[in-house]
Amino acid sequence: MQNNKSDVLIIGAGGAGLVAALHAHENGMKVRVLTKEYPTRSQTCMAQGGINAALGNAGEDATESHVQNTLKSANGLASEVEIRRLCENAPEAVAWLDSIGVCFSRTKDSKIAQRALGGASASRACYAQDYTGLKILHTLYDRCLACGIEILNEKFLLEVLKNGNKACGVEVLDIRSGVKEVYSAKAVILATGGYSRVYAKNSTNATASTGDGIAIALKAGAKVSDMEFVQFHPTGLKSSSILISESARGAGGYLLNSKGERFIDELKPRDIVSRAINDEMLKGEEIFLDIRHLGEAFIDAQLPQERKLAKLYENVDPVHDLIPVKAVAHYTMGGIDVNDTTSTCVDGLFACGECANHSVHGANRLGGNSLLELVVFGKLAGESAALYAQDKSYLHVEVMSKEEATKEIQVDFYKVREELGELFYKDVGIVRDKKTLEKTLEKVNSFLEQTSQMGVKDTSHVYNTNRIEFLEFQNTLAVSKMILLGAIARDESRGAHFRSDKPQKDENYSKHTLQDLQGVL
């Protein structure tokens, strides 16, 4: 094993991780980034619609309106202080992105173009066609390379290493060689993304969104909060769950049922629209997104990616045809519990982005706030970790991991993974009830007990994807239990968590659900 030192070590090279890296670097730190895949494959590239900021380039808007829209969407479960930090820093965040080269779309007078997304009272989402997240991600990656920040790809996180209650590094598996490696650091930032892939093929997320950082943080002694809140996006493609951006509805697209009827205001918050779609489908209706009336010129100029995706994955051309859609798991509001400096309860361990709960999304994220969150809180994480690391020394790193013993495989984890995804989409999805949640928890506990009978058939070292997928599956199982425990404990309906047996909001639950490895606190 090798032992490499850095002042600030960042796990994850999506938008949040790269923003954190740039700001830690600006604060004089030696920064290293480790990532499971490659930066340009991060989930950030799927945030197509835009990044919110009250610039007023497309009509009247104010920061206070942004604050109030976010509070309303959060359904009484977010911190107003943190929401104000998010919204008040939004214009500066967009200006910073503009200054480093993000190619935003422009108005006729060369201002950054803005459009409306669901739940917004004004057109405040700054966009780059319908590739906003991708263009932000590529620009951040270019800046990191220009700054000489070391980014090591294909490193799978196994453990956060500690000395007492202080994080002092990580152990990873090098995917290329199959060799375990140790990296020491004065501060560690987790920026590993969300956990929507618990829902398997019924998710807009890439296969890598398995909640690894959250599961490993729990093992290290960190806490998680609000894990029951999973946002379903109204417009995933019916056959593939590939995302059709909210920008399509923001531009004026309609949602229609099989009878050609519009059944919901398309720009209501995502939880309301997703439940309306679910209700229609329970009646036997198919659901379609209609953007034909926007015209080919507009679609090609403003929604080129959506046209390509519809043609590629559904064999329909949205210039002429309806797009078949369904609501699918998209974004996770819960995550690693952090304070107002992005620090966890483990000294020296920070978290940012979708893997963390910054208390700004509450029960339902406002469209356009995810990209904003990664810029505002990625910067804060980088600065906080740099400040923490300034007067710290490297601590002794002790690695306790053992080589895995060969065992007979009696249960195929791939089949269990598929079963888990279908089970979650059906019973822990848009609509839930306590009895079904408890039955699902029993099933998940049985899966956890069976892991001793599961394993890896491929014994090779180089690029052993069978091994990586088994490690991911174990993390997904740990996270799925936390989702269920939170969903059972929250005996009400609020935002993205809708309980058919408790359909009303209960003020007794105007608080976060907090969990550690032992369960709900």
Coordinates of C-alpha atoms in Angstrom, one line a residue:
M1 CA 0.0 0.0 0.0
Q2 CA 1.1 3.5 -0.6
N3 CA 0.8 6.5 1.7
N4 CA 0.3 9.9 0.0
K5 CA -0.2 13.1 1.9
S6 CA -2.2 16.2 1.1
D7 CA -3.6 19.1 3.2
V8 CA -7.1 18.7 1.9
L9 CA -8.3 15.4 0.4
I10 CA -11.5 15.5 -1.6
I11 CA -13.5 12.3 -2.5
G12 CA -15.6 12.9 -5.5
A13 CA -15.0 15.0 -8.6
G14 CA -18.4 16.3 -9.5
G15 CA -19.4 19.9 -9.3
A16 CA -19.2 20.2 -5.5
G17 CA -15.9 18.4 -5.2
L18 CA -14.2 20.5 -8.0
V19 CA -15.6 23.8 -6.5
A20 CA -14.2 22.7 -3.1
A21 CA -10.9 21.8 -4.7
L22 CA -10.5 25.2 -6.4
H23 CA -11.3 27.2 -3.2
A24 CA -9.1 25.0 -0.9
H25 CA -6.3 25.5 -3.5
E26 CA -6.9 29.3 -3.5
N27 CA -6.4 29.2 0.2
G28 CA -2.9 27.8 -0.1
M29 CA -3.6 24.1 0.5
K30 CA -2.1 21.1 -1.2
V31 CA -5.2 19.5 -2.7
R32 CA -5.8 16.1 -4.0
V33 CA -9.1 14.8 -5.5
L34 CA -9.9 11.1 -5.7
T35 CA -12.9 9.9 -7.8
K36 CA -14.6 6.6 -8.5
E37 CA -15.2 7.4 -12.2
Y38 CA -14.0 10.4 -14.2
P39 CA -15.0 14.1 -13.5
T40 CA -16.8 14.6 -16.7
R41 CA -19.1 11.5 -16.0
S42 CA -20.3 13.1 -12.8
Q43 CA -24.1 13.4 -12.1
T44 CA -23.6 17.2 -12.3
C45 CA -23.8 17.0 -16.1
M46 CA -27.4 15.8 -15.8
A47 CA -28.5 19.1 -14.2
Q48 CA -29.7 20.5 -17.4
G49 CA -32.3 23.2 -16.5
G50 CA -30.3 25.9 -14.9
I51 CA -28.8 27.5 -11.8
N52 CA -31.0 29.9 -9.8
A53 CA -29.9 33.5 -9.1
A54 CA -32.1 36.6 -8.7
L55 CA -30.4 38.6 -11.4
G56 CA -33.6 40.1 -12.9
N57 CA -32.4 39.6 -16.5
A58 CA -35.8 38.2 -17.6
G59 CA -38.1 40.5 -15.7
E60 CA -38.7 41.5 -12.1
D61 CA -37.1 39.3 -9.4
A62 CA -35.6 39.7 -6.0
T63 CA -33.4 37.6 -3.7
E64 CA -36.3 37.7 -1.1
S65 CA -38.6 36.0 -3.7
H66 CA -35.9 33.3 -4.2
V67 CA -35.7 32.8 -0.4
Q68 CA -39.5 32.5 -0.1
N69 CA -39.8 30.1 -3.1
T70 CA -37.1 27.9 -1.5
L71 CA -38.7 28.0 1.9
K72 CA -42.1 27.1 0.5
S73 CA -40.7 24.2 -1.5
A74 CA -38.8 22.9 1.6
N75 CA -42.1 22.6 3.4
G76 CA -41.0 23.9 6.8
L77 CA -38.0 21.6 7.1
A78 CA -35.1 23.7 6.1
S79 CA -33.0 26.3 7.9
E80 CA -34.0 29.9 6.9
V81 CA -30.5 31.0 7.8
E82 CA -28.9 28.5 5.4
I83 CA -31.5 29.2 2.7
R84 CA -30.7 32.9 3.0
R85 CA -27.0 32.1 2.7
L86 CA -27.7 30.1 -0.5
C87 CA -29.9 32.7 -2.1
E88 CA -28.0 35.8 -1.1
N89 CA -24.8 34.3 -2.5
A90 CA -26.4 33.2 -5.7
P91 CA -25.6 36.3 -7.9
E92 CA -22.0 36.1 -6.8
A93 CA -21.9 32.4 -7.5
V94 CA -23.2 32.9 -11.0
A95 CA -20.8 35.8 -11.6
W96 CA -17.9 33.6 -10.5
L97 CA -19.0 30.8 -12.9
D98 CA -19.2 33.4 -15.7
S99 CA -15.8 34.7 -14.8
I100 CA -14.1 31.3 -15.1
G101 CA -15.6 30.7 -18.5
V102 CA -19.0 29.0 -18.2
C103 CA -20.7 29.7 -21.5
F104 CA -24.2 30.8 -20.4
S105 CA -26.8 31.5 -23.0
R106 CA -27.3 35.2 -23.5
T107 CA -30.1 37.7 -24.1
K108 CA -30.1 40.1 -27.0
D109 CA -28.3 42.7 -24.8
S110 CA -25.7 40.1 -23.8
K111 CA -26.9 39.5 -20.3
I112 CA -27.1 35.9 -18.9
A113 CA -30.3 34.3 -20.1
Q114 CA -32.8 33.1 -17.5
R115 CA -36.0 31.0 -17.5
A116 CA -38.6 29.8 -15.1
L117 CA -38.5 26.4 -13.4
G118 CA -41.1 24.6 -11.3
G119 CA -42.0 26.4 -8.0
A120 CA -40.3 29.7 -9.0
S121 CA -42.2 33.0 -9.0
A122 CA -39.9 34.5 -11.6
S123 CA -37.6 33.5 -14.4
R124 CA -34.3 33.1 -12.5
A125 CA -32.7 29.9 -13.7
C126 CA -29.5 30.9 -15.6
Y127 CA -28.9 28.4 -18.3
A128 CA -26.6 27.2 -21.1
Q129 CA -29.1 25.8 -23.6
D130 CA -30.2 22.6 -21.9
Y131 CA -26.6 21.6 -21.0
T132 CA -26.1 23.8 -18.0
G133 CA -24.7 21.3 -15.6
L134 CA -22.4 19.7 -18.2
K135 CA -20.9 23.1 -19.2
I136 CA -20.4 24.1 -15.6
L137 CA -18.7 20.7 -14.9
H138 CA -16.4 20.9 -17.9
T139 CA -15.4 24.4 -17.0
L140 CA -14.6 23.5 -13.4
Y141 CA -12.6 20.5 -14.5
D142 CA -10.6 22.8 -16.9
R143 CA -9.9 25.2 -14.1
C144 CA -8.7 22.5 -11.8
L145 CA -6.3 21.2 -14.4
A146 CA -5.1 24.7 -15.1
C147 CA -4.4 25.2 -11.4
G148 CA -2.4 22.0 -11.2
I149 CA -4.8 20.2 -8.8
E150 CA -4.1 16.5 -8.8
I151 CA -7.1 14.4 -9.7
L152 CA -6.8 10.6 -9.5
N153 CA -9.5 8.6 -11.3
E154 CA -10.9 5.2 -10.6
K155 CA -10.4 5.1 -6.9
F156 CA -13.2 3.4 -4.9
L157 CA -13.7 4.7 -1.3
L158 CA -13.4 1.9 1.2
E159 CA -13.0 3.7 4.5
V160 CA -12.5 7.0 6.2
L161 CA -9.4 6.5 8.4
K162 CA -9.5 8.0 11.9
N163 CA -7.1 8.7 14.8
G164 CA -9.5 8.9 17.8
N165 CA -12.4 11.0 16.5
K166 CA -10.2 12.8 13.9
A167 CA -10.4 12.0 10.2
C168 CA -6.8 11.6 9.0
G169 CA -7.2 10.0 5.5
V170 CA -8.9 7.3 3.5
E171 CA -8.4 3.8 2.2
V172 CA -9.4 3.3 -1.4
L173 CA -9.4 0.5 -3.9
D174 CA -7.6 1.3 -7.1
I175 CA -10.0 -0.1 -9.7
R176 CA -7.4 -0.5 -12.4
S177 CA -5.0 -2.7 -10.4
G178 CA -7.2 -4.0 -7.6
V179 CA -4.7 -2.8 -5.1
K180 CA -5.7 -1.0 -1.9
E181 CA -4.2 2.4 -1.3
V182 CA -4.0 4.8 1.7
Y183 CA -4.0 8.6 1.4
S184 CA -3.3 10.7 4.4
A185 CA -4.8 14.2 4.9
K186 CA -5.2 16.9 7.5
A187 CA -8.9 17.4 6.3
V188 CA -11.2 15.2 4.2
I189 CA -14.1 16.4 2.2
L190 CA -16.8 13.9 1.0
A191 CA -18.4 15.1 -2.3
T192 CA -19.6 11.7 -3.5
G193 CA -23.2 12.5 -4.7
G194 CA -26.6 11.1 -3.9
Y195 CA -28.3 7.8 -3.6
S196 CA -31.1 7.7 -6.1
R197 CA -29.7 4.5 -7.7
V198 CA -31.3 2.6 -4.8
Y199 CA -34.3 2.7 -7.3
A200 CA -32.1 1.0 -9.9
K201 CA -33.5 1.5 -13.4
N202 CA -36.2 3.7 -12.1
S203 CA -33.8 6.6 -11.6
T204 CA -32.4 9.4 -13.8
N205 CA -29.1 8.9 -12.0
A206 CA -26.0 7.1 -13.4
T207 CA -25.2 3.7 -12.1
A208 CA -22.5 5.2 -9.9
S209 CA -25.0 7.1 -7.6
T210 CA -25.0 4.3 -5.0
G211 CA -24.6 6.4 -1.8
D212 CA -21.0 5.3 -1.2
G213 CA -19.9 8.4 0.7
I214 CA -22.9 8.3 2.9
A215 CA -22.5 4.6 3.8
I216 CA -18.8 5.1 4.5
A217 CA -19.4 8.3 6.6
L218 CA -21.9 6.3 8.7
K219 CA -19.2 3.6 9.3
A220 CA -16.8 6.4 10.4
G221 CA -19.2 7.7 13.0
A222 CA -20.9 10.5 11.1
K223 CA -24.7 11.0 11.3
V224 CA -27.2 11.3 8.5
S225 CA -30.5 13.2 8.3
D226 CA -33.7 13.4 6.3
M227 CA -32.9 10.3 4.3
E228 CA -36.6 9.6 3.6
F229 CA -36.8 12.6 1.3
V230 CA -36.2 11.4 -2.3
Q231 CA -37.4 13.7 -5.1
F232 CA -39.1 12.2 -8.1
H233 CA -38.7 14.1 -11.3
P234 CA -41.9 14.2 -13.4
T235 CA -40.3 13.7 -16.7
G236 CA -38.0 10.7 -17.1
L237 CA -38.3 8.9 -20.4
K238 CA -40.8 6.0 -20.1
S239 CA -38.5 3.2 -21.3
S240 CA -35.1 4.3 -19.9
S241 CA -35.7 6.8 -17.1
I242 CA -33.3 9.2 -18.9
L243 CA -34.1 12.7 -17.7
I244 CA -36.0 15.2 -19.9
S245 CA -35.1 18.5 -18.3
E246 CA -37.6 20.7 -16.5
S247 CA -36.4 23.4 -18.9
A248 CA -38.9 21.7 -21.4
R249 CA -41.8 22.5 -19.1
G250 CA -40.2 25.9 -18.2
A251 CA -40.3 26.8 -21.8
G252 CA -44.0 26.0 -22.0
G253 CA -44.2 22.2 -22.5
Y254 CA -47.5 20.5 -21.5
L255 CA -48.1 17.3 -19.6
L256 CA -50.9 15.2 -21.2
N257 CA -52.7 12.0 -20.4
S258 CA -53.8 9.4 -23.0
K259 CA -57.0 11.4 -23.7
G260 CA -54.9 14.5 -24.6
E261 CA -55.9 16.3 -21.4
R262 CA -53.7 18.5 -19.3
F263 CA -54.2 17.4 -15.7
I264 CA -51.8 19.5 -13.7
D265 CA -50.1 22.9 -13.7
E266 CA -46.7 21.8 -15.1
L267 CA -44.7 24.3 -13.0
K268 CA -45.9 23.3 -9.6
P269 CA -43.3 21.8 -7.3
R270 CA -42.0 18.5 -8.4
D271 CA -43.6 16.4 -5.6
I272 CA -47.0 17.7 -6.6
V273 CA -46.5 17.1 -10.3
S274 CA -45.1 13.6 -9.7
R275 CA -48.0 12.6 -7.6
A276 CA -50.4 13.9 -10.2
I277 CA -48.7 11.7 -12.8
N278 CA -48.8 8.8 -10.4
D279 CA -52.5 9.3 -9.9
E280 CA -53.1 9.4 -13.6
M281 CA -51.1 6.2 -14.2
L282 CA -53.1 4.4 -11.5
K283 CA -56.2 5.2 -13.6
G284 CA -54.5 3.4 -16.5
E285 CA -53.5 6.5 -18.3
E286 CA -50.2 6.9 -20.1
I287 CA -48.4 10.2 -19.7
F288 CA -46.8 12.4 -22.4
L289 CA -44.8 15.6 -22.5
D290 CA -45.8 17.8 -25.4
I291 CA -43.4 20.5 -26.7
R292 CA -44.6 20.4 -30.4
H293 CA -46.2 23.8 -30.2
L294 CA -42.8 25.4 -29.3
G295 CA -41.6 24.9 -32.9
E296 CA -38.5 23.3 -34.4
A297 CA -36.4 26.4 -34.4
F298 CA -37.0 27.1 -30.7
I299 CA -36.4 23.4 -29.8
D300 CA -33.1 23.2 -31.7
A301 CA -31.9 26.5 -30.2
Q302 CA -33.0 26.0 -26.6
L303 CA -33.7 22.3 -26.1
P304 CA -31.4 20.4 -28.4
Q305 CA -30.4 17.8 -25.9
E306 CA -34.0 16.9 -25.2
R307 CA -34.7 16.3 -28.8
K308 CA -31.7 14.1 -29.2
L309 CA -32.6 12.1 -26.1
A310 CA -36.2 11.5 -27.2
K311 CA -35.1 10.4 -30.6
L312 CA -32.3 8.2 -29.3
Y313 CA -34.1 6.5 -26.4
E314 CA -37.8 6.6 -27.3
N315 CA -37.6 6.8 -31.1
V316 CA -39.9 9.9 -31.2
D317 CA -39.1 13.3 -32.5
P318 CA -40.6 15.9 -30.1
V319 CA -40.9 18.4 -33.0
H320 CA -43.7 16.2 -34.3
D321 CA -44.4 13.6 -31.6
L322 CA -45.5 13.4 -28.0
I323 CA -42.7 12.2 -25.6
P324 CA -43.8 9.3 -23.3
V325 CA -42.7 10.0 -19.7
K326 CA -43.0 8.8 -16.1
A327 CA -41.9 10.1 -12.7
V328 CA -38.6 8.6 -11.6
A329 CA -36.2 9.0 -8.6
H330 CA -34.0 12.0 -9.3
Y331 CA -32.5 13.8 -6.3
T332 CA -31.9 13.0 -2.7
M333 CA -32.5 15.8 -0.2
G334 CA -31.1 13.8 2.8
G335 CA -27.5 13.0 3.4
I336 CA -24.6 13.3 5.7
D337 CA -25.5 15.7 8.5
V338 CA -23.3 18.8 8.5
N339 CA -23.2 22.1 10.4
D340 CA -22.9 25.6 9.1
T341 CA -19.3 25.1 8.1
T342 CA -20.1 21.8 6.3
S343 CA -18.3 19.9 9.1
T344 CA -19.6 16.5 10.3
C345 CA -19.5 15.3 13.9
V346 CA -16.2 13.7 13.0
D347 CA -13.3 16.2 13.4
G348 CA -11.7 17.0 10.1
L349 CA -14.4 15.3 8.0
F350 CA -16.5 17.7 5.8
A351 CA -19.2 17.0 3.2
C352 CA -20.8 19.0 0.4
G353 CA -23.1 18.6 -2.5
E354 CA -25.8 16.0 -2.8
C355 CA -24.2 13.6 -0.3
A356 CA -24.6 16.2 2.4
N357 CA -27.6 17.7 4.1
H358 CA -27.0 21.5 4.1
S359 CA -30.6 22.1 5.3
V360 CA -31.5 24.1 2.3
H361 CA -33.8 21.7 0.4
G362 CA -35.9 20.4 3.3
A363 CA -38.7 18.1 2.2
N364 CA -38.5 19.0 -1.5
R365 CA -35.7 20.7 -3.5
L366 CA -36.7 23.8 -5.7
G367 CA -35.7 23.2 -9.3
G368 CA -32.5 25.1 -10.2
N369 CA -31.1 25.0 -6.6
S370 CA -28.9 21.9 -6.9
L371 CA -26.3 23.6 -9.1
L372 CA -26.4 26.6 -6.9
E373 CA -25.9 24.5 -3.8
L374 CA -22.8 22.8 -5.1
V375 CA -21.2 26.2 -5.9
V376 CA -22.1 28.0 -2.6
F377 CA -21.5 25.0 -0.3
G378 CA -18.6 23.6 -2.3
K379 CA -16.9 26.9 -1.8
L380 CA -17.7 26.9 1.9
A381 CA -16.4 23.3 2.3
G382 CA -13.2 24.1 0.5
E383 CA -12.6 27.2 2.7
S384 CA -13.6 25.5 5.9
A385 CA -11.4 22.5 5.3
A386 CA -8.5 24.8 4.4
L387 CA -9.0 26.8 7.6
Y388 CA -9.2 23.5 9.7
A389 CA -6.0 22.1 8.0
Q390 CA -3.9 25.2 8.5
D391 CA -2.7 24.5 12.0
K392 CA -3.0 20.7 11.9
S393 CA -0.3 18.1 11.7
Y394 CA -0.6 14.8 9.9
L395 CA -1.9 12.1 12.2
H396 CA -0.8 8.4 12.4
V397 CA -2.9 6.4 10.0
E398 CA -3.7 2.8 11.0
V399 CA -5.4 0.5 8.5
M400 CA -7.3 -2.4 9.9
S401 CA -8.8 -3.9 6.7
K402 CA -8.3 -7.5 6.0
E403 CA -8.1 -9.4 2.8
E404 CA -11.5 -11.0 1.9
A405 CA -11.7 -14.7 2.4
T406 CA -12.8 -16.9 -0.5
K407 CA -16.3 -18.2 0.2
E408 CA -19.0 -20.2 -1.5
I409 CA -21.6 -17.9 -3.2
Q410 CA -25.1 -19.0 -2.6
V411 CA -27.0 -15.8 -3.4
D412 CA -26.6 -13.8 -6.6
F413 CA -26.4 -10.1 -5.5
Y414 CA -27.3 -8.9 -8.9
K415 CA -30.7 -10.5 -8.6
V416 CA -31.2 -9.0 -5.2
R417 CA -30.1 -5.6 -6.4
E418 CA -32.7 -5.7 -9.2
E419 CA -35.4 -6.9 -6.7
L420 CA -34.4 -4.0 -4.3
G421 CA -34.8 -1.4 -7.0
E422 CA -38.2 -2.6 -8.1
L423 CA -39.3 -2.9 -4.4
F424 CA -38.3 0.6 -3.6
Y425 CA -40.0 2.1 -6.7
K426 CA -43.2 0.3 -5.9
D427 CA -43.3 0.6 -2.1
V428 CA -40.9 3.4 -1.1
G429 CA -41.6 5.7 -4.0
I430 CA -44.0 8.6 -4.7
V431 CA -46.7 7.2 -2.4
R432 CA -45.9 5.2 0.8
D433 CA -47.7 3.7 3.8
K434 CA -46.4 2.5 7.2
K435 CA -47.4 -1.1 6.8
T436 CA -45.7 -1.5 3.5
L437 CA -42.6 0.4 4.6
E438 CA -42.3 -2.0 7.6
K439 CA -42.6 -5.0 5.3
T440 CA -39.9 -3.5 3.0
L441 CA -37.6 -3.0 6.0
E442 CA -38.0 -6.6 6.9
K443 CA -37.0 -7.5 3.4
V444 CA -34.0 -5.2 3.4
N445 CA -32.9 -6.7 6.8
S446 CA -33.1 -10.1 5.2
F447 CA -31.0 -9.0 2.3
L448 CA -28.4 -7.6 4.8
E449 CA -28.3 -11.0 6.6
Q450 CA -27.8 -12.7 3.2
T451 CA -24.8 -10.6 2.3
S452 CA -22.6 -13.3 4.0
Q453 CA -23.9 -15.7 1.4
M454 CA -23.1 -13.3 -1.5
G455 CA -19.8 -12.5 -3.0
V456 CA -17.6 -12.0 -6.1
K457 CA -17.2 -14.8 -8.6
D458 CA -14.5 -12.9 -10.5
T459 CA -11.2 -13.3 -8.6
S460 CA -9.1 -11.2 -10.9
H461 CA -7.6 -7.9 -9.8
V462 CA -7.4 -5.7 -12.9
Y463 CA -10.6 -3.8 -13.6
N464 CA -12.7 -6.3 -11.6
T465 CA -16.1 -4.7 -12.1
N466 CA -17.8 -7.6 -10.3
R467 CA -16.0 -6.6 -7.1
I468 CA -16.8 -2.9 -7.5
E469 CA -20.5 -3.6 -8.1
F470 CA -20.7 -5.8 -5.0
L471 CA -19.1 -3.1 -2.9
E472 CA -21.6 -0.6 -4.4
F473 CA -24.5 -2.9 -3.6
Q474 CA -23.4 -3.2 0.0
N475 CA -23.4 0.6 0.3
T476 CA -26.8 0.8 -1.4
L477 CA -28.2 -1.7 1.1
A478 CA -26.9 0.3 4.1
V479 CA -28.4 3.5 2.6
S480 CA -31.8 1.8 1.8
K481 CA -32.2 0.8 5.4
M482 CA -31.7 4.5 6.5
I483 CA -34.3 5.6 4.0
L484 CA -36.8 3.2 5.4
L485 CA -36.1 4.0 9.0
G486 CA -36.6 7.7 8.3
A487 CA -39.8 7.1 6.3
I488 CA -41.3 5.0 9.1
A489 CA -40.3 7.4 11.8
R490 CA -41.8 10.4 9.9
D491 CA -45.5 9.6 10.6
E492 CA -46.9 12.3 8.3
S493 CA -46.8 13.6 4.7
R494 CA -44.5 16.4 3.8
G495 CA -43.0 17.4 0.4
A496 CA -41.5 14.4 -1.4
H497 CA -42.4 12.1 1.5
F498 CA -46.1 11.3 1.0
R499 CA -47.8 8.7 3.3
S500 CA -51.2 7.6 2.1
D501 CA -52.0 6.5 5.6
K502 CA -51.0 9.9 7.0
P503 CA -51.8 12.3 4.2
Q504 CA -51.6 15.5 6.2
K505 CA -48.6 17.4 7.5
D506 CA -48.1 17.1 11.2
E507 CA -46.3 20.0 13.0
N508 CA -44.9 17.5 15.5
Y509 CA -42.6 16.5 12.7
S510 CA -41.3 19.9 11.8
K511 CA -37.8 18.7 12.6
H512 CA -35.1 16.6 10.9
T513 CA -34.9 12.9 11.3
L514 CA -31.4 12.1 12.5
Q515 CA -29.7 8.7 12.4
D516 CA -26.4 7.0 13.1
L517 CA -25.3 3.5 12.3
Q518 CA -27.5 2.2 15.1
G519 CA -30.7 3.8 13.8
V520 CA -33.0 6.8 14.4
L521 CA -31.8 9.1 17.2

